[in-house]
Protein backbone atom coordinates (compact mmCIF):
# COMPACT_ATOMS: atom_id res chain seq x y z
CA UNK A 1 0.00 0.00 0.00
CA UNK A 2 1.60 3.25 -1.16
CA UNK A 3 1.24 5.78 1.60
CA UNK A 4 4.46 7.63 2.27
CA UNK A 5 5.31 11.05 0.90
CA UNK A 6 9.03 11.77 0.59
CA UNK A 7 10.71 15.14 0.94
CA UNK A 8 14.27 15.30 -0.39
CA UNK A 9 16.12 18.46 0.65
CA UNK A 10 18.70 19.08 -2.09
CA UNK A 11 19.02 22.85 -1.96
CA UNK A 12 22.38 23.12 -0.21
CA UNK A 13 25.53 24.64 -1.64
CA UNK A 14 27.93 21.83 -0.82
CA UNK A 15 30.52 24.18 0.66
CA UNK A 16 32.44 21.46 2.47
CA UNK A 17 32.74 19.46 -0.74
CA UNK A 18 34.31 22.46 -2.45
CA UNK A 19 33.27 21.41 -5.96
CA UNK A 20 32.16 24.94 -6.83
CA UNK A 21 28.60 23.76 -7.48
CA UNK A 22 25.93 21.69 -5.72
CA UNK A 23 27.64 18.41 -4.71
CA UNK A 24 24.45 16.52 -5.55
CA UNK A 25 25.28 16.75 -9.23
CA UNK A 26 28.68 15.09 -8.75
CA UNK A 27 28.85 11.68 -10.38
CA UNK A 28 28.82 8.47 -8.41
CA UNK A 29 29.41 5.44 -10.65
CA UNK A 30 28.59 7.66 -13.62
CA UNK A 31 25.33 9.10 -12.32
CA UNK A 32 24.59 12.21 -10.25
CA UNK A 33 24.32 11.60 -6.51
CA UNK A 34 20.77 12.97 -6.52
CA UNK A 35 19.68 10.43 -9.15
CA UNK A 36 20.81 7.57 -6.88
CA UNK A 37 18.85 9.12 -4.00
CA UNK A 38 15.60 9.68 -5.89
CA UNK A 39 15.74 6.17 -7.39
CA UNK A 40 15.52 4.56 -3.93
CA UNK A 41 12.07 6.07 -3.41
CA UNK A 42 10.90 5.81 -7.01
CA UNK A 43 11.44 2.05 -6.67
CA UNK A 44 9.72 1.64 -3.31
CA UNK A 45 6.19 0.27 -3.47
CA UNK A 46 5.17 2.09 -0.26
CA UNK A 47 6.02 5.54 -1.65
CA UNK A 48 3.31 7.41 -3.48
CA UNK A 49 4.86 10.81 -3.93
CA UNK A 50 8.27 12.51 -3.93
CA UNK A 51 9.00 16.23 -3.55
CA UNK A 52 12.52 17.43 -4.33
CA UNK A 53 13.68 20.76 -2.93
CA UNK A 54 16.34 22.56 -4.94
CA UNK A 55 17.94 25.97 -4.98
CA UNK A 56 16.62 28.42 -7.57
CA UNK A 57 19.65 27.91 -9.83
CA UNK A 58 19.34 24.12 -9.77
CA UNK A 59 15.62 23.62 -10.35
CA UNK A 60 15.79 23.32 -14.14
CA UNK A 61 18.70 20.82 -13.95
CA UNK A 62 16.76 18.73 -11.41
CA UNK A 63 13.70 18.90 -13.65
CA UNK A 64 15.78 17.57 -16.58
CA UNK A 65 17.13 14.71 -14.45
CA UNK A 66 13.65 13.76 -13.27
CA UNK A 67 12.32 13.62 -16.83
CA UNK A 68 15.36 11.87 -18.23
CA UNK A 69 15.10 9.09 -15.61
CA UNK A 70 11.28 8.95 -15.78
CA UNK A 71 10.91 9.48 -12.04
CA UNK A 72 7.15 9.72 -12.30
CA UNK A 73 6.54 9.77 -8.53
CA UNK A 74 8.11 13.24 -8.35
CA UNK A 75 5.10 15.50 -7.96
CA UNK A 76 6.93 18.78 -7.35
CA UNK A 77 10.37 20.35 -7.47
CA UNK A 78 10.21 23.32 -5.19
CA UNK A 79 12.49 26.15 -4.19
CA UNK A 80 14.54 25.74 -1.03
CA UNK A 81 15.56 28.22 1.62
CA UNK A 82 18.66 29.52 3.37
CA UNK A 83 18.84 26.71 5.95
CA UNK A 84 18.04 23.04 5.46
CA UNK A 85 15.07 23.51 7.78
CA UNK A 86 13.61 26.17 5.46
CA UNK A 87 14.00 23.78 2.53
CA UNK A 88 12.25 20.90 4.32
CA UNK A 89 9.40 23.19 5.37
CA UNK A 90 8.86 24.21 1.74
CA UNK A 91 8.93 20.57 0.67
CA UNK A 92 6.36 19.45 3.23
CA UNK A 93 4.02 22.22 2.10
CA UNK A 94 4.23 20.95 -1.48
CA UNK A 95 3.02 17.43 -0.60
CA UNK A 96 -0.53 16.47 -1.54
CA UNK A 97 -3.07 16.92 1.27
CA UNK A 98 -3.74 13.17 1.24
CA UNK A 99 -0.22 12.38 2.50
CA UNK A 100 -0.33 11.72 6.25
CA UNK A 101 3.08 10.15 6.84
CA UNK A 102 6.20 12.01 5.69
CA UNK A 103 9.75 10.77 5.24
CA UNK A 104 12.57 13.31 5.02
CA UNK A 105 15.79 12.07 3.41
CA UNK A 106 18.88 14.08 2.50
CA UNK A 107 19.59 14.36 -1.21
CA UNK A 108 23.22 13.76 -0.26
CA UNK A 109 22.58 10.24 1.16
CA UNK A 110 22.52 8.11 -1.98
CA UNK A 111 23.56 4.81 -0.36
CA UNK A 112 20.42 3.96 1.59
CA UNK A 113 19.21 0.62 0.26
CA UNK A 114 15.59 -0.24 -0.39
CA UNK A 115 15.88 -3.09 2.14
CA UNK A 116 17.19 -0.76 4.86
CA UNK A 117 14.50 1.79 4.06
CA UNK A 118 11.71 -0.76 4.35
CA UNK A 119 13.19 -2.27 7.51
CA UNK A 120 13.29 1.24 8.98
CA UNK A 121 9.66 1.97 8.05
CA UNK A 122 8.51 -1.33 9.54
CA UNK A 123 10.28 -0.65 12.84
CA UNK A 124 9.03 2.96 12.85
CA UNK A 125 5.40 2.16 12.10
CA UNK A 126 4.12 2.29 15.68
CA UNK A 127 5.81 5.62 16.46
CA UNK A 128 4.60 9.10 15.51
CA UNK A 129 8.19 9.98 14.70
CA UNK A 130 11.35 7.96 14.24
CA UNK A 131 14.86 8.54 12.98
CA UNK A 132 17.69 6.38 11.72
CA UNK A 133 20.89 6.61 13.75
CA UNK A 134 24.02 4.58 14.48
CA UNK A 135 26.19 4.17 17.58
CA UNK A 136 29.19 6.51 17.53
CA UNK A 137 32.61 4.94 17.14
CA UNK A 138 34.69 7.77 18.55
CA UNK A 139 34.73 9.16 22.05
CA UNK A 140 32.89 12.49 21.94
CA UNK A 141 34.02 15.39 24.09
CA UNK A 142 32.44 18.76 24.66
CA UNK A 143 35.05 21.54 24.51
CA UNK A 144 35.27 25.18 25.52
CA UNK A 145 36.00 27.93 22.99
CA UNK A 146 39.63 27.79 24.16
CA UNK A 147 39.88 24.12 23.18
CA UNK A 148 39.95 22.89 26.76
CA UNK A 149 37.77 19.83 27.39
CA UNK A 150 34.74 20.54 29.51
CA UNK A 151 33.05 17.15 29.41
CA UNK A 152 33.40 13.62 28.03
CA UNK A 153 30.01 12.27 27.04
CA UNK A 154 29.21 8.60 27.83
CA UNK A 155 29.48 6.90 24.45
CA UNK A 156 26.93 4.16 25.12
CA UNK A 157 24.16 6.76 25.02
CA UNK A 158 25.38 8.61 21.94
CA UNK A 159 24.09 8.15 18.41
CA UNK A 160 25.11 9.69 15.10
CA UNK A 161 21.89 10.72 13.41
CA UNK A 162 21.12 10.03 9.78
CA UNK A 163 18.12 10.25 7.54
CA UNK A 164 15.55 8.85 6.73
CA UNK A 165 13.42 10.43 9.43
CA UNK A 166 9.68 9.65 9.41
CA UNK A 167 6.86 11.68 10.94
CA UNK A 168 3.11 11.91 11.22
CA UNK A 169 2.51 14.91 9.01
CA UNK A 170 0.55 16.89 11.60
CA UNK A 171 3.32 16.95 14.20
CA UNK A 172 6.03 17.66 11.62
CA UNK A 173 4.04 20.63 10.33
CA UNK A 174 3.34 21.85 13.84
CA UNK A 175 7.04 21.63 14.76
CA UNK A 176 8.14 23.49 11.63
CA UNK A 177 5.44 26.11 12.05
CA UNK A 178 6.40 26.79 15.67
CA UNK A 179 10.11 26.82 14.86
CA UNK A 180 9.74 29.36 12.06
CA UNK A 181 7.46 31.60 14.11
CA UNK A 182 9.87 31.57 17.08
CA UNK A 183 13.08 31.69 15.02
CA UNK A 184 14.33 28.33 16.31
CA UNK A 185 16.76 26.37 14.14
CA UNK A 186 17.81 22.75 14.53
CA UNK A 187 20.17 20.71 12.35
CA UNK A 188 17.59 18.01 11.67
CA UNK A 189 13.81 17.78 11.67
CA UNK A 190 13.59 15.57 14.73
CA UNK A 191 15.26 18.26 16.85
CA UNK A 192 12.29 20.54 16.17
CA UNK A 193 9.94 17.92 17.64
CA UNK A 194 12.27 17.44 20.63
CA UNK A 195 12.24 21.21 21.13
CA UNK A 196 8.45 21.23 21.55
CA UNK A 197 8.51 18.12 23.72
CA UNK A 198 7.43 15.33 21.35
CA UNK A 199 9.13 11.93 21.68
CA UNK A 200 11.39 10.75 18.88
CA UNK A 201 12.27 7.07 18.49
CA UNK A 202 15.72 5.98 17.32
CA UNK A 203 16.00 3.00 14.99
CA UNK A 204 19.41 1.58 14.20
CA UNK A 205 20.68 2.57 10.78
CA UNK A 206 23.50 1.36 8.61
CA UNK A 207 27.19 2.33 8.55
CA UNK A 208 26.93 2.52 4.77
CA UNK A 209 24.21 5.18 4.78
CA UNK A 210 26.76 8.01 4.72
CA UNK A 211 26.08 11.63 3.86
CA UNK A 212 28.36 12.73 1.06
CA UNK A 213 29.81 15.85 2.66
CA UNK A 214 33.56 16.09 1.92
CA UNK A 215 35.70 14.71 -0.97
CA UNK A 216 36.69 11.63 1.09
CA UNK A 217 33.00 10.71 1.38
CA UNK A 218 32.69 10.66 -2.39
CA UNK A 219 35.60 8.25 -2.61
CA UNK A 220 34.08 6.04 0.10
CA UNK A 221 30.66 6.11 -1.58
CA UNK A 222 32.24 4.93 -4.87
CA UNK A 223 33.92 2.07 -3.02
CA UNK A 224 30.71 1.00 -1.29
CA UNK A 225 28.75 1.04 -4.56
CA UNK A 226 31.48 -0.84 -6.43
CA UNK A 227 31.42 -3.54 -3.72
CA UNK A 228 27.65 -3.87 -3.99
CA UNK A 229 27.84 -4.24 -7.78
CA UNK A 230 30.59 -6.84 -7.45
CA UNK A 231 28.34 -8.89 -5.13
CA UNK A 232 25.48 -8.99 -7.66
N1 LIG B 1 20.05 21.35 2.16
C1 LIG B 1 18.93 22.01 1.67
N2 LIG B 1 18.78 23.35 1.88
C2 LIG B 1 19.73 24.05 2.52
C3 LIG B 1 20.88 23.39 3.04
C4 LIG B 1 21.00 22.02 2.84
O1 LIG B 1 18.06 21.38 1.07
N3 LIG B 1 19.56 25.37 2.67
C5 LIG B 1 20.21 19.90 1.90
C6 LIG B 1 21.50 19.56 1.17
O2 LIG B 1 21.34 19.75 -0.23
C7 LIG B 1 21.76 18.13 1.60
C8 LIG B 1 21.09 18.02 2.97
O3 LIG B 1 20.29 19.19 3.13
O4 LIG B 1 21.16 17.16 0.76
C9 LIG B 1 22.13 17.90 4.07
O5 LIG B 1 22.92 19.08 4.12
P1 LIG B 1 24.48 19.15 3.95
O6 LIG B 1 25.09 17.82 3.86
O7 LIG B 1 24.97 20.13 4.96
O8 LIG B 1 24.64 19.78 2.46
P2 LIG B 1 25.09 21.23 2.04
O9 LIG B 1 24.43 22.23 2.93
O10 LIG B 1 24.88 21.33 0.58
O11 LIG B 1 26.67 21.16 2.34
P3 LIG B 1 27.56 22.22 3.16
O12 LIG B 1 26.94 22.30 4.54
O13 LIG B 1 28.93 21.61 3.15
O14 LIG B 1 27.48 23.52 2.40
MG1 LIG C 1 24.84 22.26 5.06
PDB file of N, CA and C in Angstrom, residues 57-95:
ATOM      1  N   UNK A  57      18.761  28.150  -8.680  1.00  0.00           N
ATOM      2  CA  UNK A  57      19.654  27.913  -9.829  1.00  0.00           C
ATOM      3  C   UNK A  57      19.617  26.473 -10.311  1.00  0.00           C
ATOM      4  N   UNK A  58      19.255  25.545  -9.436  1.00  0.00           N
ATOM      5  CA  UNK A  58      19.343  24.118  -9.772  1.00  0.00           C
ATOM      6  C   UNK A  58      18.028  23.504 -10.242  1.00  0.00           C
ATOM      7  N   UNK A  59      16.929  24.233 -10.092  1.00  0.00           N
ATOM      8  CA  UNK A  59      15.617  23.620 -10.346  1.00  0.00           C
ATOM      9  C   UNK A  59      15.482  23.073 -11.772  1.00  0.00           C
ATOM     10  N   UNK A  60      15.970  23.814 -12.760  1.00  0.00           N
ATOM     11  CA  UNK A  60      15.795  23.319 -14.137  1.00  0.00           C
ATOM     12  C   UNK A  60      16.662  22.077 -14.391  1.00  0.00           C
ATOM     13  N   UNK A  61      17.847  22.018 -13.784  1.00  0.00           N
ATOM     14  CA  UNK A  61      18.697  20.818 -13.952  1.00  0.00           C
ATOM     15  C   UNK A  61      18.022  19.616 -13.286  1.00  0.00           C
ATOM     16  N   UNK A  62      17.449  19.835 -12.107  1.00  0.00           N
ATOM     17  CA  UNK A  62      16.760  18.735 -11.406  1.00  0.00           C
ATOM     18  C   UNK A  62      15.570  18.263 -12.242  1.00  0.00           C
ATOM     19  N   UNK A  63      14.850  19.221 -12.813  1.00  0.00           N
ATOM     20  CA  UNK A  63      13.702  18.904 -13.653  1.00  0.00           C
ATOM     21  C   UNK A  63      14.138  18.025 -14.840  1.00  0.00           C
ATOM     22  N   UNK A  64      15.260  18.372 -15.456  1.00  0.00           N
ATOM     23  CA  UNK A  64      15.778  17.574 -16.578  1.00  0.00           C
ATOM     24  C   UNK A  64      16.117  16.156 -16.126  1.00  0.00           C
ATOM     25  N   UNK A  65      16.757  16.043 -14.961  1.00  0.00           N
ATOM     26  CA  UNK A  65      17.133  14.712 -14.453  1.00  0.00           C
ATOM     27  C   UNK A  65      15.894  13.860 -14.195  1.00  0.00           C
ATOM     28  N   UNK A  66      14.883  14.480 -13.605  1.00  0.00           N
ATOM     29  CA  UNK A  66      13.647  13.763 -13.268  1.00  0.00           C
ATOM     30  C   UNK A  66      12.979  13.233 -14.537  1.00  0.00           C
ATOM     31  N   UNK A  67      12.950  14.059 -15.586  1.00  0.00           N
ATOM     32  CA  UNK A  67      12.324  13.620 -16.831  1.00  0.00           C
ATOM     33  C   UNK A  67      13.163  12.559 -17.534  1.00  0.00           C
ATOM     34  N   UNK A  68      14.464  12.805 -17.554  1.00  0.00           N
ATOM     35  CA  UNK A  68      15.360  11.867 -18.230  1.00  0.00           C
ATOM     36  C   UNK A  68      15.250  10.454 -17.627  1.00  0.00           C
ATOM     37  N   UNK A  69      15.146  10.394 -16.292  1.00  0.00           N
ATOM     38  CA  UNK A  69      15.102   9.093 -15.615  1.00  0.00           C
ATOM     39  C   UNK A  69      13.675   8.584 -15.401  1.00  0.00           C
ATOM     40  N   UNK A  70      12.696   9.332 -15.897  1.00  0.00           N
ATOM     41  CA  UNK A  70      11.282   8.949 -15.780  1.00  0.00           C
ATOM     42  C   UNK A  70      10.877   8.684 -14.320  1.00  0.00           C
ATOM     43  N   UNK A  71      11.298   9.586 -13.453  1.00  0.00           N
ATOM     44  CA  UNK A  71      10.909   9.485 -12.045  1.00  0.00           C
ATOM     45  C   UNK A  71       9.491  10.044 -11.898  1.00  0.00           C
ATOM     46  N   UNK A  72       8.511   9.186 -12.216  1.00  0.00           N
ATOM     47  CA  UNK A  72       7.148   9.719 -12.297  1.00  0.00           C
ATOM     48  C   UNK A  72       6.461   9.888 -10.941  1.00  0.00           C
ATOM     49  N   UNK A  73       7.135   9.493  -9.852  1.00  0.00           N
ATOM     50  CA  UNK A  73       6.543   9.770  -8.526  1.00  0.00           C
ATOM     51  C   UNK A  73       6.875  11.183  -8.056  1.00  0.00           C
ATOM     52  N   UNK A  74       7.763  11.868  -8.759  1.00  0.00           N
ATOM     53  CA  UNK A  74       8.115  13.242  -8.351  1.00  0.00           C
ATOM     54  C   UNK A  74       6.957  14.160  -8.738  1.00  0.00           C
ATOM     55  N   UNK A  75       6.281  14.686  -7.717  1.00  0.00           N
ATOM     56  CA  UNK A  75       5.096  15.504  -7.964  1.00  0.00           C
ATOM     57  C   UNK A  75       5.429  16.980  -7.970  1.00  0.00           C
ATOM     58  N   UNK A  76       6.555  17.358  -7.382  1.00  0.00           N
ATOM     59  CA  UNK A  76       6.933  18.778  -7.354  1.00  0.00           C
ATOM     60  C   UNK A  76       8.436  18.913  -7.152  1.00  0.00           C
ATOM     61  N   UNK A  77       8.974  19.959  -7.751  1.00  0.00           N
ATOM     62  CA  UNK A  77      10.366  20.348  -7.474  1.00  0.00           C
ATOM     63  C   UNK A  77      10.243  21.778  -6.982  1.00  0.00           C
ATOM     64  N   UNK A  78      10.463  21.967  -5.689  1.00  0.00           N
ATOM     65  CA  UNK A  78      10.205  23.317  -5.189  1.00  0.00           C
ATOM     66  C   UNK A  78      11.466  24.002  -4.706  1.00  0.00           C
ATOM     67  N   UNK A  79      11.346  25.296  -4.500  1.00  0.00           N
ATOM     68  CA  UNK A  79      12.493  26.146  -4.191  1.00  0.00           C
ATOM     69  C   UNK A  79      12.825  26.076  -2.705  1.00  0.00           C
ATOM     70  N   UNK A  80      14.099  25.858  -2.414  1.00  0.00           N
ATOM     71  CA  UNK A  80      14.539  25.737  -1.026  1.00  0.00           C
ATOM     72  C   UNK A  80      14.797  27.083  -0.368  1.00  0.00           C
ATOM     73  N   UNK A  81      15.301  27.006   0.864  1.00  0.00           N
ATOM     74  CA  UNK A  81      15.561  28.221   1.620  1.00  0.00           C
ATOM     75  C   UNK A  81      17.007  28.296   2.067  1.00  0.00           C
ATOM     76  N   UNK A  82      17.285  29.256   2.935  1.00  0.00           N
ATOM     77  CA  UNK A  82      18.664  29.523   3.372  1.00  0.00           C
ATOM     78  C   UNK A  82      19.211  28.341   4.174  1.00  0.00           C
ATOM     79  N   UNK A  83      18.427  27.853   5.127  1.00  0.00           N
ATOM     80  CA  UNK A  83      18.842  26.712   5.953  1.00  0.00           C
ATOM     81  C   UNK A  83      18.102  25.462   5.492  1.00  0.00           C
ATOM     82  N   UNK A  84      18.686  24.309   5.804  1.00  0.00           N
ATOM     83  CA  UNK A  84      18.043  23.043   5.460  1.00  0.00           C
ATOM     84  C   UNK A  84      16.596  23.013   5.952  1.00  0.00           C
ATOM     85  N   UNK A  85      16.407  23.495   7.177  1.00  0.00           N
ATOM     86  CA  UNK A  85      15.071  23.510   7.784  1.00  0.00           C
ATOM     87  C   UNK A  85      14.050  24.277   6.922  1.00  0.00           C
ATOM     88  N   UNK A  86      14.496  25.378   6.332  1.00  0.00           N
ATOM     89  CA  UNK A  86      13.607  26.167   5.457  1.00  0.00           C
ATOM     90  C   UNK A  86      13.264  25.352   4.207  1.00  0.00           C
ATOM     91  N   UNK A  87      14.234  24.602   3.724  1.00  0.00           N
ATOM     92  CA  UNK A  87      14.003  23.781   2.527  1.00  0.00           C
ATOM     93  C   UNK A  87      13.004  22.668   2.836  1.00  0.00           C
ATOM     94  N   UNK A  88      13.172  21.999   3.971  1.00  0.00           N
ATOM     95  CA  UNK A  88      12.250  20.904   4.319  1.00  0.00           C
ATOM     96  C   UNK A  88      10.833  21.457   4.493  1.00  0.00           C
ATOM     97  N   UNK A  89      10.727  22.595   5.165  1.00  0.00           N
ATOM     98  CA  UNK A  89       9.396  23.186   5.374  1.00  0.00           C
ATOM     99  C   UNK A  89       8.697  23.431   4.035  1.00  0.00           C
ATOM    100  N   UNK A  90       9.432  23.963   3.071  1.00  0.00           N
ATOM    101  CA  UNK A  90       8.858  24.212   1.737  1.00  0.00           C
ATOM    102  C   UNK A  90       8.443  22.895   1.088  1.00  0.00           C
ATOM    103  N   UNK A  91       9.238  21.867   1.266  1.00  0.00           N
ATOM    104  CA  UNK A  91       8.931  20.569   0.667  1.00  0.00           C
ATOM    105  C   UNK A  91       7.682  19.944   1.256  1.00  0.00           C
ATOM    106  N   UNK A  92       7.539  20.033   2.564  1.00  0.00           N
ATOM    107  CA  UNK A  92       6.361  19.446   3.226  1.00  0.00           C
ATOM    108  C   UNK A  92       5.092  20.152   2.738  1.00  0.00           C
ATOM    109  N   UNK A  93       5.186  21.459   2.575  1.00  0.00           N
ATOM    110  CA  UNK A  93       4.020  22.223   2.096  1.00  0.00           C
ATOM    111  C   UNK A  93       3.587  21.804   0.703  1.00  0.00           C
ATOM    112  N   UNK A  94       4.538  21.319  -0.087  1.00  0.00           N
ATOM    113  CA  UNK A  94       4.233  20.950  -1.477  1.00  0.00           C
ATOM    114  C   UNK A  94       3.643  19.545  -1.615  1.00  0.00           C
ATOM    115  N   UNK A  95       3.608  18.770  -0.510  1.00  0.00           N
ATOM    116  CA  UNK A  95       3.023  17.426  -0.596  1.00  0.00           C
ATOM    117  C   UNK A  95       1.508  17.495  -0.736  1.00  0.00           C
TER     118      UNK A  95
END
